[in-house]
């Protein structure tokens, strides 16, 4: 069922989807994006985002049930154990055979698609997971949404850093390389930040000073 080509593709996905920053608001945004994707899938899905051992987002679309909750529990355990996607754990078990006792415990771990690590600055911080579709479709939909959000998030973080350090040339270079949708995303967020800083009195040394 699985082969080395699939394993390499999964590894490539995991290397690509690394966040430069991630917080509680990002967990909500990612969860919401996955829920919106679930509204378009052939079957309803359940979604969970765990960050720093806290469930920050969880949603069950109509038609899901406790079995989806149990699947997400097992996918979460697998990703937390391996720090890789649950599909990669399944592929490696099939290709390499059972190496450790936990790989035989399917009551606690899930060896299928639908769980993916949240890596921030090369550190494992949490898990994103969905359940409800055939497991390869779970993985595909999860990766597509995470890939999209990660690319936007990382580019925005870099864009903001360069703006705040007044590196205009690099900002221009990024703008040339980005597509129009991403540019709109960055400029909308930057405009909000720019307006916020303009609202701070000119003689204030700290944003909190304006509240005194």
Coordinates of C-alpha atoms in Angstrom, one line a residue:
X1 CA 0.0 0.0 0.0
X2 CA 2.8 2.4 0.9
X3 CA 6.2 2.9 -0.8
X4 CA 9.4 4.9 -0.4
X5 CA 8.1 7.6 -2.8
X6 CA 5.2 8.3 -0.5
X7 CA 7.5 8.4 2.5
X8 CA 9.8 10.9 0.8
X9 CA 6.8 13.1 -0.2
X10 CA 5.5 13.1 3.4
X11 CA 9.0 14.0 4.7
X12 CA 9.1 16.9 2.2
X13 CA 5.8 18.1 3.5
X14 CA 7.0 18.0 7.1
X15 CA 10.2 19.9 6.2
X16 CA 8.2 22.6 4.4
X17 CA 5.5 23.2 7.0
X18 CA 7.6 24.9 9.7
X19 CA 6.2 28.1 11.3
X20 CA 8.3 31.1 12.2
X21 CA 5.8 31.9 15.0
X22 CA 2.6 30.5 16.2
X23 CA 0.2 31.5 19.0
X24 CA -3.3 31.1 20.3
X25 CA -4.8 33.3 17.6
X26 CA -3.0 31.3 14.9
X27 CA -4.5 28.1 16.3
X28 CA -8.0 29.6 16.0
X29 CA -7.2 30.8 12.4
X30 CA -5.9 27.5 11.3
X31 CA -8.8 25.6 13.0
X32 CA -11.3 27.9 11.2
X33 CA -9.6 27.4 7.9
X34 CA -9.8 23.6 8.4
X35 CA -13.5 23.9 9.4
X36 CA -14.2 25.9 6.2
X37 CA -12.5 23.2 4.2
X38 CA -14.7 20.6 5.9
X39 CA -17.8 22.4 4.7
X40 CA -16.7 21.5 1.1
X41 CA -15.6 17.9 1.7
X42 CA -17.8 14.9 0.7
X43 CA -18.2 13.9 4.4
X44 CA -18.2 16.0 7.5
X45 CA -15.0 16.3 9.6
X46 CA -13.9 17.0 13.1
X47 CA -11.0 19.3 13.8
X48 CA -8.7 19.8 16.7
X49 CA -5.7 22.0 17.3
X50 CA -3.4 21.3 20.3
X51 CA -0.7 23.8 21.1
X52 CA 1.7 23.5 24.1
X53 CA -0.5 20.6 25.5
X54 CA -3.7 22.7 25.4
X55 CA -6.6 22.1 23.1
X56 CA -7.0 25.6 21.6
X57 CA -9.5 24.7 18.9
X58 CA -12.0 21.9 18.4
X59 CA -15.0 21.7 16.2
X60 CA -17.3 18.9 15.1
X61 CA -19.3 19.4 11.9
X62 CA -22.9 18.0 11.9
X63 CA -22.6 14.3 11.1
X64 CA -19.5 13.6 13.1
X65 CA -19.7 11.7 16.4
X66 CA -17.7 10.3 19.3
X67 CA -15.8 8.0 17.0
X68 CA -14.2 11.0 15.4
X69 CA -13.2 12.2 18.8
X70 CA -11.5 8.9 19.5
X71 CA -9.7 8.9 16.2
X72 CA -8.4 12.3 16.9
X73 CA -7.2 11.2 20.3
X74 CA -5.2 8.4 18.8
X75 CA -3.8 10.6 16.0
X76 CA -2.7 13.1 18.6
X77 CA -1.0 10.4 20.7
X78 CA 0.9 9.2 17.6
X79 CA 2.1 12.7 16.5
X80 CA 3.1 13.6 20.1
X81 CA 5.1 10.4 20.3
X82 CA 6.8 10.6 16.9
X83 CA 6.8 14.4 16.3
X84 CA 5.9 13.5 12.7
X85 CA 2.6 13.1 10.9
X86 CA 0.5 10.1 11.8
X87 CA 0.6 9.0 8.2
X88 CA 4.4 8.9 8.2
X89 CA 4.2 6.7 11.3
X90 CA 1.9 4.4 9.4
X91 CA 4.2 4.3 6.3
X92 CA 7.4 3.7 8.3
X93 CA 5.7 0.9 10.3
X94 CA 4.7 -0.8 7.1
X95 CA 8.0 -0.3 5.3
X96 CA 10.3 -1.0 8.3
X97 CA 8.3 -3.4 10.4
X98 CA 7.4 -3.0 14.0
X99 CA 10.5 -1.8 15.9
X100 CA 8.9 -0.8 19.3
X101 CA 6.1 -2.1 21.4
X102 CA 4.0 1.1 21.1
X103 CA 3.7 0.5 17.3
X104 CA 1.5 -2.5 18.1
X105 CA -0.9 -0.5 20.4
X106 CA -3.7 0.5 18.0
X107 CA -6.0 1.2 20.9
X108 CA -3.9 4.2 21.9
X109 CA -2.2 5.2 18.6
X110 CA -3.5 5.7 15.1
X111 CA -1.5 4.6 12.1
X112 CA -3.2 6.5 9.4
X113 CA -3.4 10.0 7.9
X114 CA -5.0 13.0 9.6
X115 CA -2.5 14.2 12.3
X116 CA 0.3 16.6 11.6
X117 CA 2.9 18.3 13.8
X118 CA 3.0 22.0 14.5
X119 CA 6.7 22.9 14.4
X120 CA 7.7 26.4 15.4
X121 CA 11.3 27.5 14.9
X122 CA 12.3 23.8 14.6
X123 CA 10.7 22.9 17.9
X124 CA 7.7 20.6 18.2
X125 CA 4.9 22.5 19.8
X126 CA 1.6 20.8 19.0
X127 CA -0.7 18.9 16.7
X128 CA -3.3 19.7 14.1
X129 CA -5.7 16.9 13.2
X130 CA -8.9 16.1 11.4
X131 CA -11.1 13.0 11.2
X132 CA -14.0 12.0 9.0
X133 CA -12.7 11.3 5.5
X134 CA -10.8 8.3 4.2
X135 CA -7.5 8.6 6.0
X136 CA -5.4 9.6 2.9
X137 CA -8.0 12.4 2.2
X138 CA -7.7 13.5 5.9
X139 CA -4.0 13.8 5.3
X140 CA -4.3 15.6 2.0
X141 CA -6.8 18.2 3.2
X142 CA -4.9 18.8 6.4
X143 CA -1.6 19.3 4.6
X144 CA -3.1 21.6 1.9
X145 CA -4.6 23.9 4.5
X146 CA -1.6 23.9 6.8
X147 CA 0.7 24.5 3.8
X148 CA -1.4 27.5 2.7
X149 CA -1.6 29.0 6.2
X150 CA 2.1 28.4 7.0
X151 CA 3.2 30.1 3.8
X152 CA 1.1 33.1 4.5
X153 CA 2.0 33.3 8.1
X154 CA 5.8 33.0 7.5
X155 CA 5.8 35.5 4.7
X156 CA 3.8 38.0 6.8
X157 CA 6.2 37.5 9.7
X158 CA 9.2 38.2 7.5
X159 CA 7.4 41.1 5.8
X160 CA 6.5 42.7 9.1
X161 CA 10.1 42.2 10.4
X162 CA 11.5 44.0 7.4
X163 CA 9.0 46.8 7.6
X164 CA 9.7 47.4 11.3
X165 CA 13.4 47.4 10.6
X166 CA 12.9 49.7 7.6
X167 CA 14.5 47.3 5.2
X168 CA 12.6 48.7 2.2
X169 CA 14.7 47.0 -0.5
X170 CA 14.0 43.5 0.9
X171 CA 10.3 44.4 1.3
X172 CA 10.3 45.3 -2.4
X173 CA 12.0 42.1 -3.3
X174 CA 9.5 40.0 -1.4
X175 CA 6.6 42.0 -3.0
X176 CA 8.0 41.1 -6.5
X177 CA 8.1 37.4 -5.7
X178 CA 4.7 37.2 -4.1
X179 CA 1.4 36.7 -5.8
X180 CA -1.4 39.2 -5.6
X181 CA -3.4 37.3 -3.0
X182 CA -0.5 37.1 -0.6
X183 CA 0.3 40.8 -1.2
X184 CA -3.3 41.7 -0.2
X185 CA -3.0 39.6 2.9
X186 CA 0.3 41.3 3.9
X187 CA -0.8 44.9 3.1
X188 CA -4.1 44.5 4.9
X189 CA -2.4 43.4 8.1
X190 CA 0.4 45.9 7.8
X191 CA -2.1 48.7 7.3
X192 CA -3.8 47.8 10.5
X193 CA -0.5 47.8 12.4
X194 CA 0.5 51.1 10.7
X195 CA -2.8 52.8 11.7
X196 CA -2.3 51.6 15.3
X197 CA 1.2 53.1 15.5
X198 CA -0.1 56.4 14.0
X199 CA -2.7 56.5 16.8
X200 CA 0.0 56.6 19.5
X201 CA 0.7 60.2 20.6
X202 CA 4.0 61.4 19.2
X203 CA 5.5 62.2 22.6
X204 CA 4.6 58.8 24.0
X205 CA 7.6 56.6 24.7
X206 CA 5.5 53.4 25.0
X207 CA 2.1 52.4 23.8
X208 CA 0.9 52.0 27.4
X209 CA 1.7 55.7 28.0
X210 CA -1.2 56.8 25.9
X211 CA -3.6 55.0 28.3
X212 CA -2.5 56.8 31.4

